[in-house]
Amino acid sequence: EKFGPVTAVLAAAGWHIATLDWRGQGLSSRHHPDPLRGHVEDFAEYQTDVAALMAMVARKGLPQPLHLLSHSMGGCIASRSLLNGLPVCSAAFSAPMWGIRAFPLPQILAGHLAAQLQGKGQGHRLTPTTTRGGYVLQTWFRWNMLTRDPEMWHWMRQHLTAHPDLTLGGPSITWLDAAFREMTSLSQSASPALPAYTGLGSRERIVCPRAIKRRMAHWPGGHLDIYAG
């Protein structure tokens, strides 16, 4: 639902599109007692969702070849899928989550803290600095960290207002620990030999630009564009 405008543009350009809500997001099943908390025990769970999506693509007989487009957390999940041999001939990433800007802590310290809290049985708790409610409903556009596009901001706000079941708050400590473990593992793996494009905003404040630039600098056939602002 969030990417309805993007889907409309791609469809108008002649593309067929297959997508899904990841578990714990949108209208997909939630795996935490609090439905407003993003949660998985391990990022390997998302690969089950990828497998379900690919099975649907085969069942529907969608045209080949396949190309991959992913955003933020989806970029992290997609990277693992590519390493697992996802049958696509190119990949495009929008601000992929290959690192997290864990303000005010450096990422490595935030990762250690998440692991310690998880080990002490605090994984069910909300990640510090996040809130239980939907971010776009609790933040002014001027101060938000998601987008500088007022039309996109309005789209996200009206969607959550019209369909409250889509609302999602911050992630659990367990999710954060799983995310750091997956990002660390991915950073130690070579990029696949596949054409790849990444777009990144120059004022990105959620995912880590340094990790993205480092990955794309060593991606065979990879290209990175920085969008001013």
mmCIF file of C-alpha atoms in Angstrom:
data_model
loop_
_atom_site.group_PDB
_atom_site.id
_atom_site.type_symbol
_atom_site.label_atom_id
_atom_site.label_comp_id
_atom_site.label_asym_id
_atom_site.label_seq_id
_atom_site.Cartn_x
_atom_site.Cartn_y
_atom_site.Cartn_z
ATOM 1 C CA GLU A 1 0.000 0.000 0.000
ATOM 2 C CA LYS A 2 2.780 2.441 0.859
ATOM 3 C CA PHE A 3 4.270 2.072 -2.628
ATOM 4 C CA GLY A 4 1.018 2.459 -4.556
ATOM 5 C CA PRO A 5 2.269 5.561 -6.429
ATOM 6 C CA VAL A 6 5.480 3.760 -7.477
ATOM 7 C CA THR A 7 3.477 0.729 -8.592
ATOM 8 C CA ALA A 8 1.206 2.931 -10.715
ATOM 9 C CA VAL A 9 4.182 4.486 -12.508
ATOM 10 C CA LEU A 10 5.788 1.092 -13.186
ATOM 11 C CA ALA A 11 2.518 -0.407 -14.418
ATOM 12 C CA ALA A 12 1.971 2.552 -16.750
ATOM 13 C CA ALA A 13 5.456 1.919 -18.154
ATOM 14 C CA GLY A 14 4.458 -1.645 -19.022
ATOM 15 C CA TRP A 15 5.930 -3.624 -16.150
ATOM 16 C CA HIS A 16 4.201 -6.517 -14.406
ATOM 17 C CA ILE A 17 4.639 -6.240 -10.629
ATOM 18 C CA ALA A 18 4.619 -8.836 -7.869
ATOM 19 C CA THR A 19 4.974 -7.641 -4.289
ATOM 20 C CA LEU A 20 3.974 -8.453 -0.715
ATOM 21 C CA ASP A 21 3.798 -7.125 2.825
ATOM 22 C CA TRP A 22 6.607 -8.704 4.858
ATOM 23 C CA ARG A 23 5.521 -10.635 7.925
ATOM 24 C CA GLY A 24 4.954 -8.205 10.764
ATOM 25 C CA GLN A 25 4.104 -5.342 8.380
ATOM 26 C CA GLY A 26 1.108 -4.051 6.449
ATOM 27 C CA LEU A 27 -1.757 -6.540 6.556
ATOM 28 C CA SER A 28 0.457 -9.616 6.856
ATOM 29 C CA SER A 29 0.500 -11.744 10.003
ATOM 30 C CA ARG A 30 2.080 -10.208 13.099
ATOM 31 C CA HIS A 31 4.360 -12.341 15.271
ATOM 32 C CA HIS A 32 4.427 -10.222 18.417
ATOM 33 C CA PRO A 33 1.656 -9.902 21.015
ATOM 34 C CA ASP A 34 1.647 -6.166 20.249
ATOM 35 C CA PRO A 35 0.559 -5.794 16.585
ATOM 36 C CA LEU A 36 2.177 -2.338 16.434
ATOM 37 C CA ARG A 37 5.671 -3.719 17.058
ATOM 38 C CA GLY A 38 7.855 -4.862 14.158
ATOM 39 C CA HIS A 39 9.203 -8.269 15.069
ATOM 40 C CA VAL A 40 10.983 -11.381 13.804
ATOM 41 C CA GLU A 41 13.246 -13.762 15.694
ATOM 42 C CA ASP A 42 15.677 -14.073 12.795
ATOM 43 C CA PHE A 43 15.950 -12.463 9.350
ATOM 44 C CA ALA A 44 15.923 -15.959 7.811
ATOM 45 C CA GLU A 45 12.164 -15.821 8.396
ATOM 46 C CA TYR A 46 11.869 -13.200 5.664
ATOM 47 C CA GLN A 47 13.362 -15.647 3.150
ATOM 48 C CA THR A 48 10.274 -17.816 3.692
ATOM 49 C CA ASP A 49 8.238 -14.808 2.560
ATOM 50 C CA VAL A 50 10.468 -14.438 -0.526
ATOM 51 C CA ALA A 51 9.899 -18.111 -1.329
ATOM 52 C CA ALA A 52 6.124 -17.612 -1.051
ATOM 53 C CA LEU A 53 6.321 -14.592 -3.375
ATOM 54 C CA MET A 54 8.358 -16.499 -5.955
ATOM 55 C CA ALA A 55 5.935 -19.421 -5.789
ATOM 56 C CA MET A 56 3.103 -17.001 -6.540
ATOM 57 C CA VAL A 57 5.055 -15.568 -9.500
ATOM 58 C CA ALA A 58 5.454 -19.087 -10.913
ATOM 59 C CA ARG A 59 1.831 -20.008 -10.209
ATOM 60 C CA LYS A 60 0.551 -16.877 -11.995
ATOM 61 C CA GLY A 61 2.899 -17.441 -14.922
ATOM 62 C CA LEU A 62 4.211 -13.877 -14.836
ATOM 63 C CA PRO A 63 6.466 -12.963 -17.764
ATOM 64 C CA GLN A 64 10.230 -13.388 -17.673
ATOM 65 C CA PRO A 65 12.898 -12.194 -17.163
ATOM 66 C CA LEU A 66 12.543 -11.052 -13.568
ATOM 67 C CA HIS A 67 14.070 -7.875 -12.098
ATOM 68 C CA LEU A 68 14.238 -6.984 -8.420
ATOM 69 C CA LEU A 69 13.326 -3.640 -6.821
ATOM 70 C CA SER A 70 13.629 -3.148 -3.063
ATOM 71 C CA HIS A 71 13.619 -0.381 -0.472
ATOM 72 C CA SER A 72 15.197 -0.021 2.987
ATOM 73 C CA MET A 73 14.715 -3.245 4.994
ATOM 74 C CA GLY A 74 13.664 -4.896 1.752
ATOM 75 C CA GLY A 75 17.146 -4.177 0.413
ATOM 76 C CA CYS A 76 18.670 -6.170 3.259
ATOM 77 C CA ILE A 77 16.290 -9.073 2.660
ATOM 78 C CA ALA A 78 16.830 -8.888 -1.113
ATOM 79 C CA SER A 79 20.608 -9.017 -0.714
ATOM 80 C CA ARG A 80 20.349 -12.309 1.139
ATOM 81 C CA SER A 81 17.940 -13.606 -1.516
ATOM 82 C CA LEU A 82 20.429 -12.731 -4.268
ATOM 83 C CA LEU A 83 23.207 -14.550 -2.436
ATOM 84 C CA ASN A 84 20.834 -17.510 -2.152
ATOM 85 C CA GLY A 85 20.428 -17.536 -5.938
ATOM 86 C CA LEU A 86 17.200 -15.580 -6.500
ATOM 87 C CA PRO A 87 16.490 -15.962 -10.261
ATOM 88 C CA VAL A 88 16.577 -12.316 -11.336
ATOM 89 C CA CYS A 89 18.726 -10.683 -14.004
ATOM 90 C CA SER A 90 19.178 -7.279 -12.304
ATOM 91 C CA ALA A 91 18.603 -5.554 -8.975
ATOM 92 C CA ALA A 92 17.664 -1.991 -8.023
ATOM 93 C CA PHE A 93 17.891 -0.726 -4.448
ATOM 94 C CA SER A 94 16.413 2.370 -2.822
ATOM 95 C CA ALA A 95 18.238 3.352 0.378
ATOM 96 C CA PRO A 96 18.984 -0.303 1.219
ATOM 97 C CA MET A 97 19.372 -1.258 4.864
ATOM 98 C CA TRP A 98 22.970 -2.515 4.737
ATOM 99 C CA GLY A 99 23.676 -0.536 7.901
ATOM 100 C CA ILE A 100 21.639 1.513 10.378
ATOM 101 C CA ARG A 101 22.370 5.013 11.672
ATOM 102 C CA ALA A 102 21.852 4.105 15.316
ATOM 103 C CA PHE A 103 21.993 7.646 16.743
ATOM 104 C CA PRO A 104 23.357 8.509 19.270
ATOM 105 C CA LEU A 105 25.513 5.334 19.345
ATOM 106 C CA PRO A 106 27.913 4.100 16.658
ATOM 107 C CA GLN A 107 26.433 1.090 14.878
ATOM 108 C CA ILE A 108 28.888 -1.386 16.378
ATOM 109 C CA LEU A 109 28.030 -0.286 19.931
ATOM 110 C CA ALA A 110 24.305 -0.315 19.167
ATOM 111 C CA GLY A 111 24.705 -3.871 17.876
ATOM 112 C CA HIS A 112 26.474 -4.964 21.057
ATOM 113 C CA LEU A 113 23.797 -3.304 23.210
ATOM 114 C CA ALA A 114 20.980 -4.988 21.274
ATOM 115 C CA ALA A 115 22.689 -8.371 21.682
ATOM 116 C CA GLN A 116 23.148 -7.814 25.438
ATOM 117 C CA LEU A 117 19.516 -6.794 25.942
ATOM 118 C CA GLN A 118 18.365 -9.767 23.887
ATOM 119 C CA GLY A 119 20.545 -12.069 25.970
ATOM 120 C CA LYS A 120 19.034 -10.683 29.162
ATOM 121 C CA GLY A 121 15.514 -11.512 28.060
ATOM 122 C CA GLN A 122 14.552 -7.959 27.072
ATOM 123 C CA GLY A 123 13.959 -8.749 23.413
ATOM 124 C CA HIS A 124 10.218 -8.154 23.595
ATOM 125 C CA ARG A 125 10.731 -4.501 24.513
ATOM 126 C CA LEU A 126 10.494 -1.588 22.102
ATOM 127 C CA THR A 127 13.766 -0.387 20.595
ATOM 128 C CA PRO A 128 14.925 2.834 22.352
ATOM 129 C CA THR A 129 14.253 6.134 20.488
ATOM 130 C CA THR A 130 11.238 4.584 18.686
ATOM 131 C CA THR A 131 7.546 4.835 19.591
ATOM 132 C CA ARG A 132 4.631 2.422 19.571
ATOM 133 C CA GLY A 133 2.489 4.527 17.236
ATOM 134 C CA GLY A 134 2.805 5.126 13.509
ATOM 135 C CA TYR A 135 5.743 7.464 12.834
ATOM 136 C CA VAL A 136 4.066 9.560 10.117
ATOM 137 C CA LEU A 137 1.048 10.164 12.347
ATOM 138 C CA GLN A 138 3.190 11.403 15.238
ATOM 139 C CA THR A 139 5.736 13.572 13.419
ATOM 140 C CA TRP A 140 5.534 16.872 11.557
ATOM 141 C CA PHE A 141 6.611 16.751 7.907
ATOM 142 C CA ARG A 142 9.240 19.413 8.531
ATOM 143 C CA TRP A 143 11.101 17.204 11.047
ATOM 144 C CA ASN A 144 10.522 13.767 9.551
ATOM 145 C CA MET A 145 13.406 11.473 8.505
ATOM 146 C CA LEU A 146 11.564 9.472 5.826
ATOM 147 C CA THR A 147 10.987 11.814 2.892
ATOM 148 C CA ARG A 148 11.304 15.382 1.624
ATOM 149 C CA ASP A 149 8.405 14.811 -0.773
ATOM 150 C CA PRO A 150 5.208 16.365 0.673
ATOM 151 C CA GLU A 151 2.993 14.364 -1.681
ATOM 152 C CA MET A 152 4.506 11.072 -0.481
ATOM 153 C CA TRP A 153 4.200 12.205 3.123
ATOM 154 C CA HIS A 154 0.504 13.009 2.614
ATOM 155 C CA TRP A 155 -0.030 9.639 0.891
ATOM 156 C CA MET A 156 1.423 7.729 3.838
ATOM 157 C CA ARG A 157 -0.534 9.751 6.397
ATOM 158 C CA GLN A 158 -3.901 9.411 4.682
ATOM 159 C CA HIS A 159 -3.327 5.693 4.199
ATOM 160 C CA LEU A 160 -2.833 5.060 7.910
ATOM 161 C CA THR A 161 -5.781 7.294 8.738
ATOM 162 C CA ALA A 162 -8.065 5.442 6.325
ATOM 163 C CA HIS A 163 -6.712 1.976 7.186
ATOM 164 C CA PRO A 164 -5.508 1.899 10.834
ATOM 165 C CA ASP A 165 -4.628 -1.814 10.546
ATOM 166 C CA LEU A 166 -1.641 -0.792 8.399
ATOM 167 C CA THR A 167 -0.090 1.149 11.285
ATOM 168 C CA LEU A 168 3.236 -0.070 12.632
ATOM 169 C CA GLY A 169 5.361 1.370 15.408
ATOM 170 C CA GLY A 170 9.023 0.755 16.216
ATOM 171 C CA PRO A 171 10.709 -2.651 16.165
ATOM 172 C CA SER A 172 11.408 -4.944 19.086
ATOM 173 C CA ILE A 173 14.893 -5.410 20.549
ATOM 174 C CA THR A 174 14.794 -8.943 19.110
ATOM 175 C CA TRP A 175 14.212 -7.533 15.613
ATOM 176 C CA LEU A 176 17.060 -5.050 16.074
ATOM 177 C CA ASP A 177 19.462 -7.756 17.220
ATOM 178 C CA ALA A 178 18.457 -9.940 14.262
ATOM 179 C CA ALA A 179 18.945 -6.991 11.897
ATOM 180 C CA PHE A 180 22.454 -6.247 13.164
ATOM 181 C CA ARG A 181 23.419 -9.916 12.877
ATOM 182 C CA GLU A 182 22.135 -10.089 9.300
ATOM 183 C CA MET A 183 23.784 -6.821 8.223
ATOM 184 C CA THR A 184 27.096 -7.962 9.699
ATOM 185 C CA SER A 185 26.862 -11.274 7.878
ATOM 186 C CA LEU A 186 26.014 -9.576 4.577
ATOM 187 C CA SER A 187 28.921 -7.144 4.937
ATOM 188 C CA GLN A 188 31.284 -10.128 4.963
ATOM 189 C CA SER A 189 29.870 -11.551 1.716
ATOM 190 C CA ALA A 190 30.927 -10.529 -1.791
ATOM 191 C CA SER A 191 28.295 -8.946 -4.038
ATOM 192 C CA PRO A 192 26.843 -11.217 -6.723
ATOM 193 C CA ALA A 193 27.905 -10.799 -10.355
ATOM 194 C CA LEU A 194 24.678 -9.134 -11.421
ATOM 195 C CA PRO A 195 23.888 -5.605 -12.692
ATOM 196 C CA ALA A 196 22.800 -3.470 -9.728
ATOM 197 C CA TYR A 197 21.635 0.115 -9.295
ATOM 198 C CA THR A 198 21.236 1.961 -5.988
ATOM 199 C CA GLY A 199 19.614 5.321 -5.299
ATOM 200 C CA LEU A 200 20.435 7.169 -2.070
ATOM 201 C CA GLY A 201 19.366 10.568 -0.765
ATOM 202 C CA SER A 202 22.183 12.892 0.273
ATOM 203 C CA ARG A 203 20.357 13.646 3.547
ATOM 204 C CA GLU A 204 19.592 10.019 4.460
ATOM 205 C CA ARG A 205 19.252 9.701 8.250
ATOM 206 C CA ILE A 206 17.931 6.183 8.853
ATOM 207 C CA VAL A 207 20.083 3.704 6.951
ATOM 208 C CA CYS A 208 23.873 4.059 6.841
ATOM 209 C CA PRO A 209 25.193 5.842 3.701
ATOM 210 C CA ARG A 210 28.743 4.677 4.423
ATOM 211 C CA ALA A 211 27.733 1.021 4.267
ATOM 212 C CA ILE A 212 25.871 1.619 0.999
ATOM 213 C CA LYS A 213 28.785 3.436 -0.624
ATOM 214 C CA ARG A 214 31.207 0.737 0.504
ATOM 215 C CA ARG A 215 29.028 -2.043 -0.920
ATOM 216 C CA MET A 216 28.413 -0.333 -4.257
ATOM 217 C CA ALA A 217 32.090 0.561 -4.686
ATOM 218 C CA HIS A 218 32.880 -3.162 -4.842
ATOM 219 C CA TRP A 219 29.811 -4.403 -6.742
ATOM 220 C CA PRO A 220 30.715 -5.713 -10.234
ATOM 221 C CA GLY A 221 28.444 -3.890 -12.664
ATOM 222 C CA GLY A 222 27.051 -1.766 -9.828
ATOM 223 C CA HIS A 223 26.102 1.930 -10.044
ATOM 224 C CA LEU A 224 25.247 4.348 -7.213
ATOM 225 C CA ASP A 225 23.344 7.631 -7.681
ATOM 226 C CA ILE A 226 23.179 10.223 -4.898
ATOM 227 C CA TYR A 227 19.987 12.302 -5.012
ATOM 228 C CA ALA A 228 20.579 15.811 -3.643
ATOM 229 C CA GLY A 229 18.412 16.468 -0.610
#
